[in-house]
PDB file of C-alpha atoms in Angstrom:
ATOM      1  CA  MET A   1      76.726  36.507 -69.046  1.00  0.00           C
ATOM      2  CA  SER A   2      75.901  34.723 -72.084  1.00  0.00           C
ATOM      3  CA  ALA A   3      75.913  31.105 -72.469  1.00  0.00           C
ATOM      4  CA  PRO A   4      79.412  29.779 -73.881  1.00  0.00           C
ATOM      5  CA  LEU A   5      79.106  29.096 -77.818  1.00  0.00           C
ATOM      6  CA  PRO A   6      79.610  25.517 -79.167  1.00  0.00           C
ATOM      7  CA  SER A   7      82.934  24.982 -80.066  1.00  0.00           C
ATOM      8  CA  ALA A   8      82.066  24.124 -83.967  1.00  0.00           C
ATOM      9  CA  PHE A   9      79.726  26.837 -84.389  1.00  0.00           C
ATOM     10  CA  ARG A  10      80.255  29.040 -87.798  1.00  0.00           C
ATOM     11  CA  CYS A  11      79.984  32.154 -88.807  1.00  0.00           C
ATOM     12  CA  GLY A  12      80.274  34.570 -92.025  1.00  0.00           C
ATOM     13  CA  TYR A  13      79.425  36.899 -94.706  1.00  0.00           C
ATOM     14  CA  VAL A  14      77.935  34.666 -98.008  1.00  0.00           C
ATOM     15  CA  ALA A  15      78.131  36.628-101.285  1.00  0.00           C
ATOM     16  CA  ILE A  16      75.727  35.574-103.481  1.00  0.00           C
ATOM     17  CA  LEU A  17      77.006  35.975-106.748  1.00  0.00           C
ATOM     18  CA  GLY A  18      75.638  35.417-110.819  1.00  0.00           C
ATOM     19  CA  ALA A  19      74.264  36.246-113.769  1.00  0.00           C
ATOM     20  CA  PRO A  20      71.100  38.162-114.152  1.00  0.00           C
ATOM     21  CA  ASN A  21      68.118  35.969-113.357  1.00  0.00           C
ATOM     22  CA  ALA A  22      70.224  33.199-112.059  1.00  0.00           C
ATOM     23  CA  GLY A  23      67.831  32.872-109.040  1.00  0.00           C
ATOM     24  CA  LYS A  24      70.105  34.608-107.235  1.00  0.00           C
ATOM     25  CA  SER A  25      67.150  36.452-105.350  1.00  0.00           C
ATOM     26  CA  THR A  26      64.414  33.297-105.129  1.00  0.00           C
ATOM     27  CA  LEU A  27      67.289  31.376-103.529  1.00  0.00           C
ATOM     28  CA  LEU A  28      67.471  33.830-100.667  1.00  0.00           C
ATOM     29  CA  ASN A  29      63.771  34.018 -99.910  1.00  0.00           C
ATOM     30  CA  ARG A  30      63.867  29.982 -99.747  1.00  0.00           C
ATOM     31  CA  LEU A  31      67.216  29.763 -97.546  1.00  0.00           C
ATOM     32  CA  LEU A  32      65.374  32.780 -94.965  1.00  0.00           C
ATOM     33  CA  GLY A  33      62.429  31.210 -95.504  1.00  0.00           C
ATOM     34  CA  MET A  34      60.768  34.507 -96.344  1.00  0.00           C
ATOM     35  CA  LYS A  35      60.572  36.998 -99.020  1.00  0.00           C
ATOM     36  CA  ILE A  36      63.038  39.747 -99.056  1.00  0.00           C
ATOM     37  CA  ALA A  37      64.317  40.198-102.331  1.00  0.00           C
ATOM     38  CA  ILE A  38      62.685  41.678-105.390  1.00  0.00           C
ATOM     39  CA  THR A  39      62.287  38.160-107.992  1.00  0.00           C
ATOM     40  CA  SER A  40      60.954  38.620-111.007  1.00  0.00           C
ATOM     41  CA  LYS A  41      61.695  36.271-114.611  1.00  0.00           C
ATOM     42  CA  ARG A  42      63.237  39.176-116.526  1.00  0.00           C
ATOM     43  CA  PRO A  43      66.763  39.411-115.543  1.00  0.00           C
ATOM     44  CA  GLN A  44      68.845  42.586-113.606  1.00  0.00           C
ATOM     45  CA  THR A  45      65.892  42.991-111.364  1.00  0.00           C
ATOM     46  CA  THR A  46      67.952  43.487-108.269  1.00  0.00           C
ATOM     47  CA  ARG A  47      69.846  46.827-108.058  1.00  0.00           C
ATOM     48  CA  THR A  48      71.119  46.913-104.495  1.00  0.00           C
ATOM     49  CA  ARG A  49      72.921  44.347-101.970  1.00  0.00           C
ATOM     50  CA  ILE A  50      70.503  42.925 -99.482  1.00  0.00           C
ATOM     51  CA  LEU A  51      71.465  41.356 -96.347  1.00  0.00           C
ATOM     52  CA  GLY A  52      69.901  38.716 -94.803  1.00  0.00           C
ATOM     53  CA  VAL A  53      70.386  36.322 -92.259  1.00  0.00           C
ATOM     54  CA  VAL A  54      69.661  32.693 -91.874  1.00  0.00           C
ATOM     55  CA  GLN A  55      69.588  30.833 -89.166  1.00  0.00           C
ATOM     56  CA  ARG A  56      70.771  26.916 -88.364  1.00  0.00           C
ATOM     57  CA  PRO A  57      71.816  25.179 -85.531  1.00  0.00           C
ATOM     58  CA  GLY A  58      75.789  25.362 -85.416  1.00  0.00           C
ATOM     59  CA  ALA A  59      76.065  28.131 -87.827  1.00  0.00           C
ATOM     60  CA  GLN A  60      74.825  31.926 -88.995  1.00  0.00           C
ATOM     61  CA  MET A  61      75.078  32.370 -92.504  1.00  0.00           C
ATOM     62  CA  ILE A  62      74.808  36.313 -93.137  1.00  0.00           C
ATOM     63  CA  LEU A  63      73.972  36.351 -97.223  1.00  0.00           C
ATOM     64  CA  LEU A  64      74.435  39.535 -99.459  1.00  0.00           C
ATOM     65  CA  ASP A  65      72.063  38.651-102.632  1.00  0.00           C
ATOM     66  CA  THR A  66      73.482  40.789-105.206  1.00  0.00           C
ATOM     67  CA  PRO A  67      72.746  42.638-108.320  1.00  0.00           C
ATOM     68  CA  GLY A  68      73.604  40.301-111.528  1.00  0.00           C
ATOM     69  CA  ILE A  69      76.824  40.803-112.970  1.00  0.00           C
ATOM     70  CA  HIS A  70      77.297  42.044-116.567  1.00  0.00           C
ATOM     71  CA  GLN A  71      78.844  44.012-119.241  1.00  0.00           C
ATOM     72  CA  ALA A  72      77.317  47.129-117.537  1.00  0.00           C
ATOM     73  CA  ARG A  73      75.950  49.524-120.460  1.00  0.00           C
ATOM     74  CA  GLY A  74      74.752  53.265-118.957  1.00  0.00           C
ATOM     75  CA  PRO A  75      75.482  55.431-115.911  1.00  0.00           C
ATOM     76  CA  LEU A  76      72.617  53.178-113.822  1.00  0.00           C
ATOM     77  CA  ASN A  77      73.970  49.621-114.879  1.00  0.00           C
ATOM     78  CA  THR A  78      77.760  50.564-114.261  1.00  0.00           C
ATOM     79  CA  ARG A  79      76.673  51.388-110.581  1.00  0.00           C
ATOM     80  CA  ILE A  80      74.523  48.402-110.275  1.00  0.00           C
ATOM     81  CA  VAL A  81      76.873  46.046-111.331  1.00  0.00           C
ATOM     82  CA  ALA A  82      80.012  48.189-109.217  1.00  0.00           C
ATOM     83  CA  ALA A  83      78.074  47.285-106.372  1.00  0.00           C
ATOM     84  CA  ALA A  84      77.917  43.347-107.165  1.00  0.00           C
ATOM     85  CA  LEU A  85      81.746  43.588-107.893  1.00  0.00           C
ATOM     86  CA  THR A  86      82.150  45.107-104.202  1.00  0.00           C
ATOM     87  CA  ALA A  87      79.913  42.685-102.322  1.00  0.00           C
ATOM     88  CA  MET A  88      82.763  39.980-103.386  1.00  0.00           C
ATOM     89  CA  GLU A  89      85.572  42.186-100.690  1.00  0.00           C
ATOM     90  CA  ASP A  90      85.990  41.445 -97.684  1.00  0.00           C
ATOM     91  CA  VAL A  91      83.169  37.938 -97.324  1.00  0.00           C
ATOM     92  CA  ASP A  92      84.022  34.726 -95.585  1.00  0.00           C
ATOM     93  CA  LEU A  93      82.063  32.927 -99.220  1.00  0.00           C
ATOM     94  CA  LEU A  94      81.275  33.503-102.401  1.00  0.00           C
ATOM     95  CA  LEU A  95      77.924  31.388-103.908  1.00  0.00           C
ATOM     96  CA  TRP A  96      78.111  31.466-107.369  1.00  0.00           C
ATOM     97  CA  LEU A  97      74.617  30.667-108.786  1.00  0.00           C
ATOM     98  CA  VAL A  98      74.541  29.732-112.367  1.00  0.00           C
ATOM     99  CA  ASP A  99      71.877  28.645-114.819  1.00  0.00           C
ATOM    100  CA  ALA A 100      71.791  25.310-115.660  1.00  0.00           C
ATOM    101  CA  GLU A 101      69.033  25.721-118.346  1.00  0.00           C
ATOM    102  CA  ARG A 102      70.169  28.966-120.378  1.00  0.00           C
ATOM    103  CA  PRO A 103      74.117  29.628-119.489  1.00  0.00           C
ATOM    104  CA  ASP A 104      75.294  33.073-119.934  1.00  0.00           C
ATOM    105  CA  PRO A 105      79.153  32.691-121.377  1.00  0.00           C
ATOM    106  CA  GLU A 106      79.539  36.431-121.761  1.00  0.00           C
ATOM    107  CA  ALA A 107      78.517  36.888-117.810  1.00  0.00           C
ATOM    108  CA  GLU A 108      79.807  33.846-116.859  1.00  0.00           C
ATOM    109  CA  GLY A 109      83.400  34.819-118.442  1.00  0.00           C
ATOM    110  CA  PHE A 110      83.172  38.671-116.965  1.00  0.00           C
ATOM    111  CA  LEU A 111      82.870  36.720-113.495  1.00  0.00           C
ATOM    112  CA  LEU A 112      85.419  34.346-114.274  1.00  0.00           C
ATOM    113  CA  GLU A 113      87.650  36.507-114.640  1.00  0.00           C
ATOM    114  CA  ARG A 114      87.244  38.820-111.224  1.00  0.00           C
ATOM    115  CA  LEU A 115      87.304  36.066-109.341  1.00  0.00           C
ATOM    116  CA  PRO A 116      89.989  36.555-106.721  1.00  0.00           C
ATOM    117  CA  SER A 117      93.133  34.489-106.961  1.00  0.00           C
ATOM    118  CA  ALA A 118      93.921  34.850-103.262  1.00  0.00           C
ATOM    119  CA  GLY A 119      90.445  35.766-102.094  1.00  0.00           C
ATOM    120  CA  PRO A 120      87.467  33.453-100.017  1.00  0.00           C
ATOM    121  CA  PRO A 121      86.702  30.126-100.997  1.00  0.00           C
ATOM    122  CA  VAL A 122      83.819  30.016-104.533  1.00  0.00           C
ATOM    123  CA  LEU A 123      81.497  27.088-103.768  1.00  0.00           C
ATOM    124  CA  LEU A 124      79.262  26.903-107.187  1.00  0.00           C
ATOM    125  CA  ALA A 125      75.482  26.079-107.032  1.00  0.00           C
ATOM    126  CA  ILE A 126      74.170  24.603-110.457  1.00  0.00           C
ATOM    127  CA  ASN A 127      70.359  26.280-110.276  1.00  0.00           C
ATOM    128  CA  LYS A 128      67.416  25.109-112.050  1.00  0.00           C
ATOM    129  CA  ILE A 129      67.980  21.598-112.498  1.00  0.00           C
ATOM    130  CA  ASP A 130      64.474  20.951-112.210  1.00  0.00           C
ATOM    131  CA  ARG A 131      64.256  22.247-116.103  1.00  0.00           C
ATOM    132  CA  VAL A 132      67.140  19.739-117.668  1.00  0.00           C
ATOM    133  CA  ALA A 133      67.541  16.188-118.036  1.00  0.00           C
ATOM    134  CA  LYS A 134      68.788  14.154-114.981  1.00  0.00           C
ATOM    135  CA  ALA A 135      71.574  12.830-117.725  1.00  0.00           C
ATOM    136  CA  GLN A 136      72.999  16.667-118.199  1.00  0.00           C
ATOM    137  CA  VAL A 137      73.672  16.795-114.538  1.00  0.00           C
ATOM    138  CA  LEU A 138      76.958  15.356-114.142  1.00  0.00           C
ATOM    139  CA  PRO A 139      78.424  16.413-117.439  1.00  0.00           C
ATOM    140  CA  LEU A 140      77.358  20.216-115.983  1.00  0.00           C
ATOM    141  CA  ILE A 141      79.179  19.562-112.982  1.00  0.00           C
ATOM    142  CA  ASP A 142      82.453  18.486-115.062  1.00  0.00           C
ATOM    143  CA  ALA A 143      82.296  21.263-117.370  1.00  0.00           C
ATOM    144  CA  TRP A 144      82.431  23.859-114.401  1.00  0.00           C
ATOM    145  CA  ARG A 145      85.006  21.756-112.436  1.00  0.00           C
ATOM    146  CA  ARG A 146      87.500  22.516-115.322  1.00  0.00           C
ATOM    147  CA  ARG A 147      86.397  25.908-115.457  1.00  0.00           C
ATOM    148  CA  HIS A 148      87.812  26.650-111.644  1.00  0.00           C
ATOM    149  CA  PRO A 149      89.049  25.107-108.421  1.00  0.00           C
ATOM    150  CA  PHE A 150      85.647  25.805-106.621  1.00  0.00           C
ATOM    151  CA  ALA A 151      84.888  24.474-103.150  1.00  0.00           C
ATOM    152  CA  ALA A 152      82.637  22.503-104.094  1.00  0.00           C
ATOM    153  CA  ILE A 153      79.753  22.555-106.601  1.00  0.00           C
ATOM    154  CA  VAL A 154      76.642  21.554-106.065  1.00  0.00           C
ATOM    155  CA  PRO A 155      73.566  21.317-108.127  1.00  0.00           C
ATOM    156  CA  ILE A 156      69.900  22.477-106.789  1.00  0.00           C
ATOM    157  CA  SER A 157      66.616  24.226-107.366  1.00  0.00           C
ATOM    158  CA  ALA A 158      66.071  27.495-105.924  1.00  0.00           C
ATOM    159  CA  ARG A 159      62.606  27.397-106.758  1.00  0.00           C
ATOM    160  CA  TYR A 160      61.457  23.949-105.111  1.00  0.00           C
ATOM    161  CA  GLY A 161      63.765  23.871-102.546  1.00  0.00           C
ATOM    162  CA  THR A 162      65.827  20.385-104.105  1.00  0.00           C
ATOM    163  CA  GLN A 163      69.513  19.684-102.617  1.00  0.00           C
ATOM    164  CA  LEU A 164      69.283  23.218-100.077  1.00  0.00           C
ATOM    165  CA  GLU A 165      69.995  20.993 -97.293  1.00  0.00           C
ATOM    166  CA  ALA A 166      73.166  19.504 -99.037  1.00  0.00           C
ATOM    167  CA  LEU A 167      74.254  23.017-100.094  1.00  0.00           C
ATOM    168  CA  GLU A 168      73.775  24.798 -96.691  1.00  0.00           C
ATOM    169  CA  GLU A 169      75.805  22.295 -94.897  1.00  0.00           C
ATOM    170  CA  GLU A 170      78.395  22.642 -97.849  1.00  0.00           C
ATOM    171  CA  MET A 171      78.455  26.655 -96.938  1.00  0.00           C
ATOM    172  CA  THR A 172      78.848  25.780 -93.032  1.00  0.00           C
ATOM    173  CA  ARG A 173      82.008  23.998 -94.086  1.00  0.00           C
ATOM    174  CA  LEU A 174      83.538  26.229 -95.578  1.00  0.00           C
ATOM    175  CA  LEU A 175      82.473  29.220 -93.001  1.00  0.00           C
ATOM    176  CA  PRO A 176      85.205  30.246 -90.639  1.00  0.00           C
ATOM    177  CA  GLU A 177      84.068  29.002 -87.312  1.00  0.00           C
ATOM    178  CA  GLY A 178      83.375  32.000 -84.904  1.00  0.00           C
ATOM    179  CA  PRO A 179      80.481  33.690 -82.704  1.00  0.00           C
ATOM    180  CA  ALA A 180      77.220  34.524 -84.319  1.00  0.00           C
ATOM    181  CA  LEU A 181      77.395  38.036 -85.719  1.00  0.00           C
ATOM    182  CA  PHE A 182      72.754  38.733 -85.240  1.00  0.00           C
ATOM    183  CA  PRO A 183      70.595  38.315 -83.147  1.00  0.00           C
ATOM    184  CA  GLU A 184      68.720  34.743 -83.713  1.00  0.00           C
ATOM    185  CA  ASP A 185      65.546  36.458 -84.576  1.00  0.00           C
ATOM    186  CA  GLN A 186      66.830  39.086 -86.895  1.00  0.00           C
ATOM    187  CA  VAL A 187      66.421  38.228 -90.270  1.00  0.00           C
ATOM    188  CA  THR A 188      67.878  41.307 -92.477  1.00  0.00           C
ATOM    189  CA  ASP A 189      69.187  44.363 -91.938  1.00  0.00           C
ATOM    190  CA  GLN A 190      67.087  46.170 -94.178  1.00  0.00           C
ATOM    191  CA  PRO A 191      64.570  48.601 -92.864  1.00  0.00           C
ATOM    192  CA  GLU A 192      60.717  47.682 -93.628  1.00  0.00           C
ATOM    193  CA  ARG A 193      60.768  50.940 -96.180  1.00  0.00           C
ATOM    194  CA  VAL A 194      63.478  49.205 -98.448  1.00  0.00           C
ATOM    195  CA  ILE A 195      61.810  45.975 -98.966  1.00  0.00           C
ATOM    196  CA  VAL A 196      58.186  47.708 -99.467  1.00  0.00           C
ATOM    197  CA  THR A 197      60.073  49.660-102.133  1.00  0.00           C
ATOM    198  CA  GLU A 198      61.322  46.559-103.588  1.00  0.00           C
ATOM    199  CA  MET A 199      58.196  44.759-103.344  1.00  0.00           C
ATOM    200  CA  ILE A 200      56.635  47.839-105.479  1.00  0.00           C
ATOM    201  CA  ARG A 201      59.098  47.814-107.972  1.00  0.00           C
ATOM    202  CA  GLU A 202      58.867  44.398-108.495  1.00  0.00           C
ATOM    203  CA  LYS A 203      54.666  44.018-109.388  1.00  0.00           C
ATOM    204  CA  VAL A 204      55.798  46.697-111.875  1.00  0.00           C
ATOM    205  CA  PHE A 205      57.897  44.895-113.573  1.00  0.00           C
ATOM    206  CA  ARG A 206      56.115  41.843-113.673  1.00  0.00           C
ATOM    207  CA  LEU A 207      52.745  43.606-114.677  1.00  0.00           C
ATOM    208  CA  THR A 208      53.354  45.564-117.041  1.00  0.00           C
ATOM    209  CA  GLY A 209      55.654  43.370-119.482  1.00  0.00           C
ATOM    210  CA  ALA A 210      57.912  44.014-121.628  1.00  0.00           C
ATOM    211  CA  GLU A 211      56.759  47.852-122.308  1.00  0.00           C
ATOM    212  CA  ILE A 212      58.623  49.151-119.424  1.00  0.00           C
ATOM    213  CA  PRO A 213      62.068  48.827-119.513  1.00  0.00           C
ATOM    214  CA  TYR A 214      64.737  48.924-116.522  1.00  0.00           C
ATOM    215  CA  SER A 215      64.292  52.462-115.323  1.00  0.00           C
ATOM    216  CA  THR A 216      61.731  52.016-112.551  1.00  0.00           C
ATOM    217  CA  ALA A 217      62.431  53.563-109.226  1.00  0.00           C
ATOM    218  CA  VAL A 218      60.139  53.631-106.148  1.00  0.00           C
ATOM    219  CA  THR A 219      60.226  55.764-102.925  1.00  0.00           C
ATOM    220  CA  VAL A 220      58.114  55.643 -99.828  1.00  0.00           C
ATOM    221  CA  GLU A 221      56.796  59.305 -98.586  1.00  0.00           C
ATOM    222  CA  GLN A 222      54.348  58.084 -95.425  1.00  0.00           C
ATOM    223  CA  PHE A 223      54.982  54.971 -93.575  1.00  0.00           C
ATOM    224  CA  LYS A 224      52.684  55.444 -90.744  1.00  0.00           C
ATOM    225  CA  ALA A 225      51.294  53.184 -88.517  1.00  0.00           C
ATOM    226  CA  ARG A 226      47.832  53.696 -86.664  1.00  0.00           C
ATOM    227  CA  PRO A 227      48.651  53.747 -82.986  1.00  0.00           C
ATOM    228  CA  ASP A 228      47.124  49.861 -82.080  1.00  0.00           C
ATOM    229  CA  ARG A 229      49.387  49.009 -85.334  1.00  0.00           C
ATOM    230  CA  ALA A 230      46.152  47.279 -87.059  1.00  0.00           C
ATOM    231  CA  LEU A 231      46.449  49.160 -89.603  1.00  0.00           C
ATOM    232  CA  ILE A 232      49.654  51.094 -91.227  1.00  0.00           C
ATOM    233  CA  ASP A 233      49.230  54.430 -93.803  1.00  0.00           C
ATOM    234  CA  ILE A 234      51.745  53.352 -96.883  1.00  0.00           C
ATOM    235  CA  HIS A 235      52.149  56.471 -99.872  1.00  0.00           C
ATOM    236  CA  ALA A 236      54.142  55.479-102.754  1.00  0.00           C
ATOM    237  CA  THR A 237      55.819  57.231-105.479  1.00  0.00           C
ATOM    238  CA  ILE A 238      56.700  55.077-108.869  1.00  0.00           C
ATOM    239  CA  HIS A 239      59.134  57.226-110.798  1.00  0.00           C
ATOM    240  CA  LEU A 240      59.349  56.630-114.337  1.00  0.00           C
ATOM    241  CA  GLU A 241      62.360  58.523-116.831  1.00  0.00           C
ATOM    242  CA  ARG A 242      58.775  59.301-119.867  1.00  0.00           C
ATOM    243  CA  ASP A 243      55.624  60.374-119.859  1.00  0.00           C
ATOM    244  CA  SER A 244      54.626  56.815-122.326  1.00  0.00           C
ATOM    245  CA  GLN A 245      55.854  54.501-119.701  1.00  0.00           C
ATOM    246  CA  LYS A 246      52.964  56.403-117.197  1.00  0.00           C
ATOM    247  CA  ALA A 247      50.540  55.883-119.268  1.00  0.00           C
ATOM    248  CA  ILE A 248      51.599  52.131-119.743  1.00  0.00           C
ATOM    249  CA  VAL A 249      51.823  51.850-115.492  1.00  0.00           C
ATOM    250  CA  ILE A 250      48.588  53.511-114.723  1.00  0.00           C
ATOM    251  CA  GLY A 251      46.495  51.828-117.698  1.00  0.00           C
ATOM    252  CA  LYS A 252      42.942  52.707-118.668  1.00  0.00           C
ATOM    253  CA  GLY A 253      41.411  54.483-116.030  1.00  0.00           C
ATOM    254  CA  GLY A 254      43.681  53.574-113.677  1.00  0.00           C
ATOM    255  CA  ALA A 255      43.213  49.996-114.086  1.00  0.00           C
ATOM    256  CA  LYS A 256      47.090  48.782-114.300  1.00  0.00           C
ATOM    257  CA  LEU A 257      48.419  51.090-111.311  1.00  0.00           C
ATOM    258  CA  ARG A 258      45.076  49.700-109.535  1.00  0.00           C
ATOM    259  CA  GLN A 259      46.513  45.889-110.243  1.00  0.00           C
ATOM    260  CA  ILE A 260      49.807  46.925-109.320  1.00  0.00           C
ATOM    261  CA  GLY A 261      49.004  48.658-105.850  1.00  0.00           C
ATOM    262  CA  GLU A 262      46.733  45.366-104.750  1.00  0.00           C
ATOM    263  CA  ALA A 263      49.483  42.688-105.553  1.00  0.00           C
ATOM    264  CA  ALA A 264      51.865  45.247-103.939  1.00  0.00           C
ATOM    265  CA  ARG A 265      49.635  45.449-100.718  1.00  0.00           C
ATOM    266  CA  MET A 266      48.807  42.024-100.356  1.00  0.00           C
ATOM    267  CA  ASP A 267      52.688  41.076-100.180  1.00  0.00           C
ATOM    268  CA  ILE A 268      53.323  43.976 -97.886  1.00  0.00           C
ATOM    269  CA  GLN A 269      50.570  42.824 -95.529  1.00  0.00           C
ATOM    270  CA  ARG A 270      51.917  39.522 -95.551  1.00  0.00           C
ATOM    271  CA  LEU A 271      55.623  40.812 -94.609  1.00  0.00           C
ATOM    272  CA  LEU A 272      54.399  43.315 -91.874  1.00  0.00           C
ATOM    273  CA  GLY A 273      51.290  41.401 -90.410  1.00  0.00           C
ATOM    274  CA  ALA A 274      48.846  43.910 -90.470  1.00  0.00           C
ATOM    275  CA  LYS A 275      46.389  45.531 -92.522  1.00  0.00           C
ATOM    276  CA  VAL A 276      48.006  47.991 -95.040  1.00  0.00           C
ATOM    277  CA  PHE A 277      46.316  50.937 -96.875  1.00  0.00           C
ATOM    278  CA  LEU A 278      48.351  51.536 -99.849  1.00  0.00           C
ATOM    279  CA  LYS A 279      48.336  54.664-102.230  1.00  0.00           C
ATOM    280  CA  LEU A 280      50.524  55.072-105.190  1.00  0.00           C
ATOM    281  CA  PHE A 281      51.327  57.665-107.490  1.00  0.00           C
ATOM    282  CA  VAL A 282      53.204  57.833-110.422  1.00  0.00           C
ATOM    283  CA  ARG A 283      56.055  60.561-111.568  1.00  0.00           C
ATOM    284  CA  VAL A 284      57.987  61.642-114.971  1.00  0.00           C
ATOM    285  CA  GLN A 285      61.670  62.237-113.972  1.00  0.00           C
ATOM    286  CA  LYS A 286      62.743  62.562-117.619  1.00  0.00           C
ATOM    287  CA  ASN A 287      66.496  60.527-117.956  1.00  0.00           C
ATOM    288  CA  TRP A 288      67.075  60.171-114.503  1.00  0.00           C
ATOM    289  CA  THR A 289      68.843  56.726-115.015  1.00  0.00           C
ATOM    290  CA  ARG A 290      71.892  59.449-116.398  1.00  0.00           C
ATOM    291  CA  ASP A 291      71.479  62.011-113.669  1.00  0.00           C
ATOM    292  CA  ALA A 292      74.302  61.038-110.688  1.00  0.00           C
ATOM    293  CA  LYS A 293      71.817  62.804-108.247  1.00  0.00           C
ATOM    294  CA  ALA A 294      68.659  61.434-109.372  1.00  0.00           C
ATOM    295  CA  MET A 295      70.542  58.060-108.752  1.00  0.00           C
ATOM    296  CA  GLU A 296      71.774  59.261-105.359  1.00  0.00           C
ATOM    297  CA  ARG A 297      68.329  60.360-104.128  1.00  0.00           C
ATOM    298  CA  PHE A 298      66.554  56.831-105.483  1.00  0.00           C
ATOM    299  CA  GLY A 299      69.320  54.491-103.508  1.00  0.00           C
ATOM    300  CA  TYR A 300      72.117  54.238-106.206  1.00  0.00           C
ATOM    301  CA  PRO A 301      75.352  55.093-104.574  1.00  0.00           C
TER     302      PRO A 301
END
C-alpha cells in the first residue's frame, strides 16, 4: 500500500493562455527546470498543446502550454486557436499571461470575451516586468483588476525567474485538494520524438529570420538508439510550402541547414542525455497549411 497523502496536498490541470509571444513557453520551461516547449522572439511558435508536470512539496501542477490566442486567419491558424480555446475546458485553473511591455489589445479583448463566466478561477501573470519601469507595475495591476475579477494578479519575469515563487504559491492555493496524478519523476507526457520535432522547428524559426513564414512542419522518420544508447540516430524532415523557402533553409552550399542541424543537435543531446547523430532533409509540399490531410499528418488534428 502507498503512504497516505498529506491532507493539504493539491493537484490539478492548469491551462497557460495568452496572446502570441506573451512568454508562455518560456514560463513552462522555467517552471519545469528543463526545455520541452519551443520558444522564439517570433509570435505563434507553439502550435500544439504541450503538457508539463511541475512537482513541488505539497502540490503537483499539470500545465498545458497552448498556442497563442489570436484572431485566426487561414485553415491552419483556425486549428491552432481552436486547440488553445479547447484547453480552457475541463481544467482546474486558467493562468493568463500578458506582456507588460507590449500589450496586444486585439488578442487580449478576444480572450477576455471567451473567459468562461462560471468556469475555473483565472490567475493573471503580468510578464516581462523586467522591461518596464517599476513605477508602471502597480498601475498595470490596477488597470487589469478593473477589466476582470481575477482570482489573483502576479507580476513576473519568466525570463529571469522573478516572482515565480509567488506565482507558484498562488497556483497551489487555487488548485483543488487531491492526490498526485503523475509519478514524481515524470516531467511531460510528450514523447521524445515530439519534443525533438519542436526543437528542430524552433531552430528553423530562430535561424532563418523573417524570410520563412509560419509554414514549417517537422517529422521524424527515424529515432533509433544504438544498443548501449551511447549514440542515437535521428533522421528528420523539414516540410515547407515553396521551393524558394527550401533554398533559404538549405542555404549556400548547405550552410544554413548545417547550422540548423548543429543547433538542434545540441538541444536534443541535452534532452536525451546521449550523443546524437542528426540528419536533416528538406522537402516541399505545396500549400500544405491549406490541406486538411497534410495538416493531420503533421500533427494538427
